[in-house]
Tab-separated table of C-alpha atoms in Angstrom:
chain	number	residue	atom	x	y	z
A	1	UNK	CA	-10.229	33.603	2.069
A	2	UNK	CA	-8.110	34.150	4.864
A	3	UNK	CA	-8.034	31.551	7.984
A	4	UNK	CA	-8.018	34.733	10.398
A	5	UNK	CA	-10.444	36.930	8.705
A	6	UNK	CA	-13.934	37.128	9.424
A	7	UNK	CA	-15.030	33.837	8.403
A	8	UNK	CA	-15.471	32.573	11.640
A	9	UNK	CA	-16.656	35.374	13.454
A	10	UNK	CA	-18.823	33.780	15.692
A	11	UNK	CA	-16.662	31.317	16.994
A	12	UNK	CA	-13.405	33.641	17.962
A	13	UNK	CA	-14.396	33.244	22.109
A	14	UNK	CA	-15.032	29.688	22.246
A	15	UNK	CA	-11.746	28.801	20.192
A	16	UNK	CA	-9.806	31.051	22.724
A	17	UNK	CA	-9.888	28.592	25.775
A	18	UNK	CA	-9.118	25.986	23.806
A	19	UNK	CA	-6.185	27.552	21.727
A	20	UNK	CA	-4.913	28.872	25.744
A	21	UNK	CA	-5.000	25.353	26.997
A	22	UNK	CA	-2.436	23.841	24.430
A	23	UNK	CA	0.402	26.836	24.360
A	24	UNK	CA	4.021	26.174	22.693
A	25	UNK	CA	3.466	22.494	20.536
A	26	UNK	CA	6.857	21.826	20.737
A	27	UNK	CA	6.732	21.571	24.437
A	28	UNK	CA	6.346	18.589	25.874
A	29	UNK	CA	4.331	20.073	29.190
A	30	UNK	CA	1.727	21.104	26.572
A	31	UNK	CA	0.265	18.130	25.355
A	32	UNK	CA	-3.732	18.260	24.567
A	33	UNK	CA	-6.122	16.801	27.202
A	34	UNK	CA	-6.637	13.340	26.476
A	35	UNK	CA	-9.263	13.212	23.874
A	36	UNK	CA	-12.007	10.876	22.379
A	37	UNK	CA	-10.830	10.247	18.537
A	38	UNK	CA	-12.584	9.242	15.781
A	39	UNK	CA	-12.114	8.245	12.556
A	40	UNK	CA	-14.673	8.582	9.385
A	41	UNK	CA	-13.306	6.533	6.536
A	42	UNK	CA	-10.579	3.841	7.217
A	43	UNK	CA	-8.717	4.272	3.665
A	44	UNK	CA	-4.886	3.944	4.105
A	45	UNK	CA	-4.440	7.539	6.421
A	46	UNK	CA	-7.517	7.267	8.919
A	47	UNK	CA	-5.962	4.244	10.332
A	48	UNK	CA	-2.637	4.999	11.106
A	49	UNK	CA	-3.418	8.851	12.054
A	50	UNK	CA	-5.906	7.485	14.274
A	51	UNK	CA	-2.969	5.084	15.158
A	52	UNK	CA	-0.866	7.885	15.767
A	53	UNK	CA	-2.676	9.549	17.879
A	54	UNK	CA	-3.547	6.507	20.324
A	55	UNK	CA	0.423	6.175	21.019
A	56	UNK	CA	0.640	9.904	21.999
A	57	UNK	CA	-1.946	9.012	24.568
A	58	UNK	CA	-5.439	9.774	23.084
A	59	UNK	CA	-8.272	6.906	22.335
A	60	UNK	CA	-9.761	5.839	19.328
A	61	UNK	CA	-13.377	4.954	20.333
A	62	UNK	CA	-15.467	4.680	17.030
A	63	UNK	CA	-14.334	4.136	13.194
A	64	UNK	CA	-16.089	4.240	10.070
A	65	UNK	CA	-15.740	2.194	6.635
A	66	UNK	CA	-17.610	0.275	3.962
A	67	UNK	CA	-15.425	-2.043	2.226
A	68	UNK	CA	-14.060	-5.000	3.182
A	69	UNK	CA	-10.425	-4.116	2.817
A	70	UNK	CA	-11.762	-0.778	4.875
A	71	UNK	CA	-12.410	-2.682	7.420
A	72	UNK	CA	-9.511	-4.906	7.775
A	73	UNK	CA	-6.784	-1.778	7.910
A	74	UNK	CA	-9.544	-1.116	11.036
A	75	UNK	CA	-8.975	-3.933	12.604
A	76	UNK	CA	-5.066	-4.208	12.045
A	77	UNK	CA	-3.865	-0.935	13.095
A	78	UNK	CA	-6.865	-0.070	15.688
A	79	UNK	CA	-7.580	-2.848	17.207
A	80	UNK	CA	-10.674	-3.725	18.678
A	81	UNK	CA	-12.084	0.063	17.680
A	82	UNK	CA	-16.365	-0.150	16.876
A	83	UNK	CA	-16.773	0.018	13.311
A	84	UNK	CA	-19.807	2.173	13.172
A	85	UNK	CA	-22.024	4.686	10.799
A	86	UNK	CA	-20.023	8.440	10.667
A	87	UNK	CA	-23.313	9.837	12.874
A	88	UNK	CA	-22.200	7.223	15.537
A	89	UNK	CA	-18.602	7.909	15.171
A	90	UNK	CA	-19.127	11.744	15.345
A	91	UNK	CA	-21.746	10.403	18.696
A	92	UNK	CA	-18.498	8.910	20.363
A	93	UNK	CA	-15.951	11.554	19.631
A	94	UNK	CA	-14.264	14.894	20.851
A	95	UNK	CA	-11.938	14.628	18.011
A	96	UNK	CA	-13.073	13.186	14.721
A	97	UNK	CA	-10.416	12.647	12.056
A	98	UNK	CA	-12.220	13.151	8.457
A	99	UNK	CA	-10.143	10.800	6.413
A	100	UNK	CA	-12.069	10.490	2.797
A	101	UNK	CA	-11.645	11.369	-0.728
A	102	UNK	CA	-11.023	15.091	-1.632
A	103	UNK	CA	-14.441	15.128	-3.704
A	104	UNK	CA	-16.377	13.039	-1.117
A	105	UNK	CA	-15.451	15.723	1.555
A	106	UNK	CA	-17.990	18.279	1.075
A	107	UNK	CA	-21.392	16.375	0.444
A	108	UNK	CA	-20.007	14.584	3.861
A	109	UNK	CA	-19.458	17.585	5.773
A	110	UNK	CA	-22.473	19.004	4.639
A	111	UNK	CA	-24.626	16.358	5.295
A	112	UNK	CA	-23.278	15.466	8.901
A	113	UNK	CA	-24.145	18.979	9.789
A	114	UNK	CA	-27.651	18.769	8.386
A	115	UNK	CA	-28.425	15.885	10.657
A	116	UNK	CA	-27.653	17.165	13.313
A	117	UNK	CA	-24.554	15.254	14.277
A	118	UNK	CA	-22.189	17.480	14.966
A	119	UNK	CA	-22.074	18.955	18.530
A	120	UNK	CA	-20.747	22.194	19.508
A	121	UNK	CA	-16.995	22.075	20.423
A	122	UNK	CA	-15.999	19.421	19.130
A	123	UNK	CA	-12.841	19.450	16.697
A	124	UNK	CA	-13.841	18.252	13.009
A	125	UNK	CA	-10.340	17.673	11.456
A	126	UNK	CA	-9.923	16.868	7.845
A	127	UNK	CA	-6.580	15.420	6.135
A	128	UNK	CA	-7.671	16.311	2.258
A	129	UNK	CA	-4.577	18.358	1.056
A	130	UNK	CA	-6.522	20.193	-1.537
A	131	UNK	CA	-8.882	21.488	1.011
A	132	UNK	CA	-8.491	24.197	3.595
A	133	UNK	CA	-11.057	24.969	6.291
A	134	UNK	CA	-13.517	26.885	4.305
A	135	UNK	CA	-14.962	22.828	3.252
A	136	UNK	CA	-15.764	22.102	7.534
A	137	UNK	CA	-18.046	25.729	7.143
A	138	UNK	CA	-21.446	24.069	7.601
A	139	UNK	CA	-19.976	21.896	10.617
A	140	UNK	CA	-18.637	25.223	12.011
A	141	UNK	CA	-21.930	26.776	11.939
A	142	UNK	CA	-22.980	24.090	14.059
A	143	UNK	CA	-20.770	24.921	16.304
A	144	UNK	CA	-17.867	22.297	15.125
A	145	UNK	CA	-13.553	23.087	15.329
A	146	UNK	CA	-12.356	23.096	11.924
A	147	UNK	CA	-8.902	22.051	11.313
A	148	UNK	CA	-7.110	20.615	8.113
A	149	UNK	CA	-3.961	18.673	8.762
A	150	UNK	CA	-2.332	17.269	5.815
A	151	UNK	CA	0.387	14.822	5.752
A	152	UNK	CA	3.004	15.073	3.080
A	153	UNK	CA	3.695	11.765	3.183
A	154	UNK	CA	2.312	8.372	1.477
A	155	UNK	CA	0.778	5.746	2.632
A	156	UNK	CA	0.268	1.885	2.673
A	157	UNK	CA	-2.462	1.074	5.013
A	158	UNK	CA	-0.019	-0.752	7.378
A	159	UNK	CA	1.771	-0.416	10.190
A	160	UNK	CA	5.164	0.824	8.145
A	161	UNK	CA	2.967	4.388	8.174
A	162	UNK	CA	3.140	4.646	11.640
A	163	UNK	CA	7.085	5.054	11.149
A	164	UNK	CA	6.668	7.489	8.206
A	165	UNK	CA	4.832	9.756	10.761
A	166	UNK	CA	8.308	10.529	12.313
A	167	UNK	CA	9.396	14.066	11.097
A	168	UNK	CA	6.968	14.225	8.154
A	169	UNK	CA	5.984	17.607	7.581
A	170	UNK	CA	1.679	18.262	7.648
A	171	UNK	CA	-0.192	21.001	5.673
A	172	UNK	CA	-1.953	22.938	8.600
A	173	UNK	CA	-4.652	25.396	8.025
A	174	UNK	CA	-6.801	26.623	10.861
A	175	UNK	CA	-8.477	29.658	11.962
A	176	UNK	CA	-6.092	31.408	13.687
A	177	UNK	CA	-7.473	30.855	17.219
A	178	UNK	CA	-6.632	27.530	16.940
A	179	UNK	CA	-3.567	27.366	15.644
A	180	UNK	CA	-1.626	26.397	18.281
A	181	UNK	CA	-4.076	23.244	18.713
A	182	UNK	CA	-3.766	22.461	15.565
A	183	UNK	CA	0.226	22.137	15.331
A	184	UNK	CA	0.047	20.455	18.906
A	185	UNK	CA	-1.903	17.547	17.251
A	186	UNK	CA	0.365	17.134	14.470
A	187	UNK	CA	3.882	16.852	16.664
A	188	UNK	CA	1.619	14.022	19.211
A	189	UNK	CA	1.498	12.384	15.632
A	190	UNK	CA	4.939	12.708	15.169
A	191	UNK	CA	4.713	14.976	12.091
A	192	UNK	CA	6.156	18.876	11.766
A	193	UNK	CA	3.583	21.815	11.121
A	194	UNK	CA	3.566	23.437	8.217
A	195	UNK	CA	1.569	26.685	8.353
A	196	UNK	CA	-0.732	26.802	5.012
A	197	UNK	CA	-2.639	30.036	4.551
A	198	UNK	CA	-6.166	29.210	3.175
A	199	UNK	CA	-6.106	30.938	0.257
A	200	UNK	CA	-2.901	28.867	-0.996
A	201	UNK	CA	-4.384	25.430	-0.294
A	202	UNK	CA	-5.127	24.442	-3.722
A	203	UNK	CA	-1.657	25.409	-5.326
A	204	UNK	CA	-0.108	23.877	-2.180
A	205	UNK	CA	-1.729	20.680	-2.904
A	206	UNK	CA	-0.930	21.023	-6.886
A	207	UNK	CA	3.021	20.950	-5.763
A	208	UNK	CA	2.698	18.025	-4.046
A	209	UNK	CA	0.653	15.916	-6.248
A	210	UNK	CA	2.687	17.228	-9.450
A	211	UNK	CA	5.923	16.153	-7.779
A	212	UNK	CA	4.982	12.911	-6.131
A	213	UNK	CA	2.574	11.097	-7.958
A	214	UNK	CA	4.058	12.129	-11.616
A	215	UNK	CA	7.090	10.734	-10.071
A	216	UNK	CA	6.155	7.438	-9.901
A	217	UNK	CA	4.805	7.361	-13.713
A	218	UNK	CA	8.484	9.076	-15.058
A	219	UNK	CA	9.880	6.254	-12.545
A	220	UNK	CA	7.984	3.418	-13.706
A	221	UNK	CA	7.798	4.370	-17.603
A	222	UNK	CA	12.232	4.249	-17.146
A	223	UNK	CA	12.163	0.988	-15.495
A	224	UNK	CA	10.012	0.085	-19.035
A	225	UNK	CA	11.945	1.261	-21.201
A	226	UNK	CA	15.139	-0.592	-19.165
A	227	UNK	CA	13.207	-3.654	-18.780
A	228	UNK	CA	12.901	-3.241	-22.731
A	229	UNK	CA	16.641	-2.941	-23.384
A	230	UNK	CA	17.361	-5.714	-21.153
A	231	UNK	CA	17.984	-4.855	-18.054
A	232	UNK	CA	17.633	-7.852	-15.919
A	233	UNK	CA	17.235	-5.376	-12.445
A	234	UNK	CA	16.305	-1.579	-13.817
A	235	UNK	CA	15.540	-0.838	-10.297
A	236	UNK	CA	18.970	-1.204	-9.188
A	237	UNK	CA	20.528	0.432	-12.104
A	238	UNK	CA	17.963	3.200	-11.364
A	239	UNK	CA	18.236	3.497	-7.800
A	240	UNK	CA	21.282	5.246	-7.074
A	241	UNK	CA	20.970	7.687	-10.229
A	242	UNK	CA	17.434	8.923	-9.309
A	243	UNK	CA	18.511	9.197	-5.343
A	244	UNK	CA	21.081	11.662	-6.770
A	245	UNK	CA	18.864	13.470	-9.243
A	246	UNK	CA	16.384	13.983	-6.636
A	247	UNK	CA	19.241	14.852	-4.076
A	248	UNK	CA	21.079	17.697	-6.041
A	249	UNK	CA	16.934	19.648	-7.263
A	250	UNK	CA	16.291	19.613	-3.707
A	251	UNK	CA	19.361	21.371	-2.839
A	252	UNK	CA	20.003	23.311	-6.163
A	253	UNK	CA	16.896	23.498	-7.965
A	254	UNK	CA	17.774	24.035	-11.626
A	255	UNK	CA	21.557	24.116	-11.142
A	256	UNK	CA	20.808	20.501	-11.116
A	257	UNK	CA	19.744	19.678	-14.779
A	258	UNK	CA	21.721	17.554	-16.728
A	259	UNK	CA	21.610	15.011	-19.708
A	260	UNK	CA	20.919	15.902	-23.150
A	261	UNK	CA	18.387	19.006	-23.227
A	262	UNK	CA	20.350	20.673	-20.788
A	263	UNK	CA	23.656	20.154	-22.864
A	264	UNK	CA	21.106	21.314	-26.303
A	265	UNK	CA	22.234	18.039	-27.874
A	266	UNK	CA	19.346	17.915	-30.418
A	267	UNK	CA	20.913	15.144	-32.262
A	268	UNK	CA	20.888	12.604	-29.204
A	269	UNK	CA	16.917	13.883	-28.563
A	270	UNK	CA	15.770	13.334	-32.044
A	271	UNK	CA	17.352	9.586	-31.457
A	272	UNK	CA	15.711	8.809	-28.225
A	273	UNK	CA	12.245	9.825	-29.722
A	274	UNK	CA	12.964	7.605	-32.678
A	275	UNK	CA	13.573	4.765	-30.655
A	276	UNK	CA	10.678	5.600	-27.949
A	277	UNK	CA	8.174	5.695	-31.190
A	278	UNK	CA	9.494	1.275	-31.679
A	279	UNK	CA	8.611	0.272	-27.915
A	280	UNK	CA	5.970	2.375	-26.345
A	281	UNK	CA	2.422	3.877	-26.889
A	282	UNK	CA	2.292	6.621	-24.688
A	283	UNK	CA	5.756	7.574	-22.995
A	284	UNK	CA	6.863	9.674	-26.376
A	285	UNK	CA	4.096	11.735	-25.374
A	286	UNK	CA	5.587	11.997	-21.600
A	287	UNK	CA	8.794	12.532	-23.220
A	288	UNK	CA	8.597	15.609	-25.315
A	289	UNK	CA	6.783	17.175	-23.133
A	290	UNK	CA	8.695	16.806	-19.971
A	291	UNK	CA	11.574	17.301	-22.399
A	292	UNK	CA	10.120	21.461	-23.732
A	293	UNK	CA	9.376	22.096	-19.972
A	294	UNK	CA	13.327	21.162	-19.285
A	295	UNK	CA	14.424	22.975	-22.348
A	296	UNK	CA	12.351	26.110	-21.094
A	297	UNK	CA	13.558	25.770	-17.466
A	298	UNK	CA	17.322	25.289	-18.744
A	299	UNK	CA	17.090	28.426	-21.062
A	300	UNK	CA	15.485	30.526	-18.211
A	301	UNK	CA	18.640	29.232	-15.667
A	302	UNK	CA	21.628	30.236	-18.904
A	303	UNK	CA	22.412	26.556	-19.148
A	304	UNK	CA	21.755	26.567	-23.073
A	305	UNK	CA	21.133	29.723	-25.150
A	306	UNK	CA	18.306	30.583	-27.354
A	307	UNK	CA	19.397	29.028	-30.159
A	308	UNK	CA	20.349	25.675	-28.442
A	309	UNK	CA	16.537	25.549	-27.107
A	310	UNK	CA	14.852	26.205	-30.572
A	311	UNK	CA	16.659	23.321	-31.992
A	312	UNK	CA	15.496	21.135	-29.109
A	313	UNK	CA	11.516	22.702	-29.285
A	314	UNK	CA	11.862	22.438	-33.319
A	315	UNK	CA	12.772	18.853	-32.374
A	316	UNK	CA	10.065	17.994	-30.206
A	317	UNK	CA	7.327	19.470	-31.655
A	318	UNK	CA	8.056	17.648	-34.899
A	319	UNK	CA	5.240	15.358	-34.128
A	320	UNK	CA	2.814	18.099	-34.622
A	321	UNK	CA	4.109	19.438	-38.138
């Protein structure tokens, strides 16, 4: 679905003032009319978003969470904000930031509109990366502002975020009446807009999750394995070689590949899966496989020929014969 097809029909005249009233983002004589926030789950982003948006000028007035540590990361980065139910926060608010778990999102949504606690007008903003707009559709029925802002960043809960904000790029999708409101919000927060079409959101999401958060399993599994051969400080012996793996993919994508796949040096493989089989349960497993998607990836680029890779794939798939 499309964020400026008829979805929203309905809505298309009431977003227009609205969308007028913030113009260029990136000018500084367009900032938003100081809003009410709220925030509905105080994880590690609802916080410092909410955070975020009180140094640009705005006021958190109402906050929701349940657990204890919840409600500390409240009370540290937004101090003195009510800690409320999300009916009372949503009660409070022009602006309510919808900061829970992707799977929680919906049943939320849907059950705030059924209750009757969302008011016309009002801008319903979620930060789920997976999710586009289509998820706020029973709170735009009632009359609710979708947007979905999604930060590309990650975070700790504490006040370090609030730095992180600084240039980090956010997922937008919004109908697109109010666009320009939604990238406005995002560079108050200090972020930079990235325009995400609807129907992309869930691929969008997959890149980001693939790349981050398998990063820090490969990362950790190395330090192991260092740790193993001892290494009294793997991070420091890892530091400065992963900063310039990840520096030369981001600026050469598959030009960058090195080390023993992408030289077809089956011999040295078939001796690092030997010795992974001696010390570890599970990161052969990672291994291989990260090891065939290289292979593939460096046959597709010309950096080793056919024959090279079906050595290397004969190699790894041993385990299966």
């Amino acid at each position: 679905m499309s964020t400026s097809d008829s979805a929203f029909p309905d809505e298309s005249a009431a977003f227009a003032p609205l969308a007028d009233g913030f113009g260029d983002p990136a000018d500084p004589g367009n900032r938003p009319a100081r809003l009410a926030v709220g925030v509905v789950g105080t994880g590690r982003v609802g916080p410092a978003l909410g955070a975020a948006l009180q140094l640009a000028g705005h006021k958190v007035v109402a906050a929701s969470g349940v657990s204890a540590a919840s409600r500390r990361r409240a009370e540290t980065l937004l101090p003195g904000v009510r800690i409320v139910s999300p009916p009372q926060v949503l009660a409070a608010a022009d602006l309510v930031l919808l900061t829970v778990p992707d799977d929680a999102l919906a049943d939320l949504v849907a059950g705030l509109a059924s209750t009757g606690a969302v008011r016309p007008g009002q801008l319903l903003v979620h930060t789920s990366g997976a999710h586009g707009v289509a998820v706020l559709e029973p709170a735009t029925r009632a009359g609710a502002l979708p947007l979905a802002l999604h930060p590309a960043m990650t975070f700790t809960g504490t006040s370090v975020d609030l730095a992180r904000l600084a240039g980090c790029p956010f997922g937008v999708t919004a109908p697109e009446e109010l666009r320009p409101v939604a990238e406005a919000l995002v560079v108050e927060m200090g972020g930079e807009p990235e325009w995400v079409p609807e129907g992309v959101r869930a691929i969008y999401h997959t890149a980001l999750a693939h790349g981050a958060n398998h990063l820090v399993t490969l990362v950790a599994q190395a330090l192991e394995l260092l740790r193993t051969a001892g290494v009294a400080e793997p991070g420091r012996m890892l530091g400065p070689l992963l900063g310039a793996a990840l520096d030369n993919s981001l600026r050469s994508g598959d030009a960058a590949l090195t080390g023993p796949v992408a030289r077809g040096d089956t011999g040295t493989v078939r001796r690092h899966l030997a010795q992974l089989s001696t010390v570890s349960p599970d990161i052969p497993a990672a291994y291989r496989a990260m090891a065939r998607a290289t292979a593939q990836r460096a046959l597709a680029h010309g950096t080793i020929d056919e024959a090279s890779a079906a050595s290397l794939l004969d190699v790894l798939n041993e385990e299966n014969q």
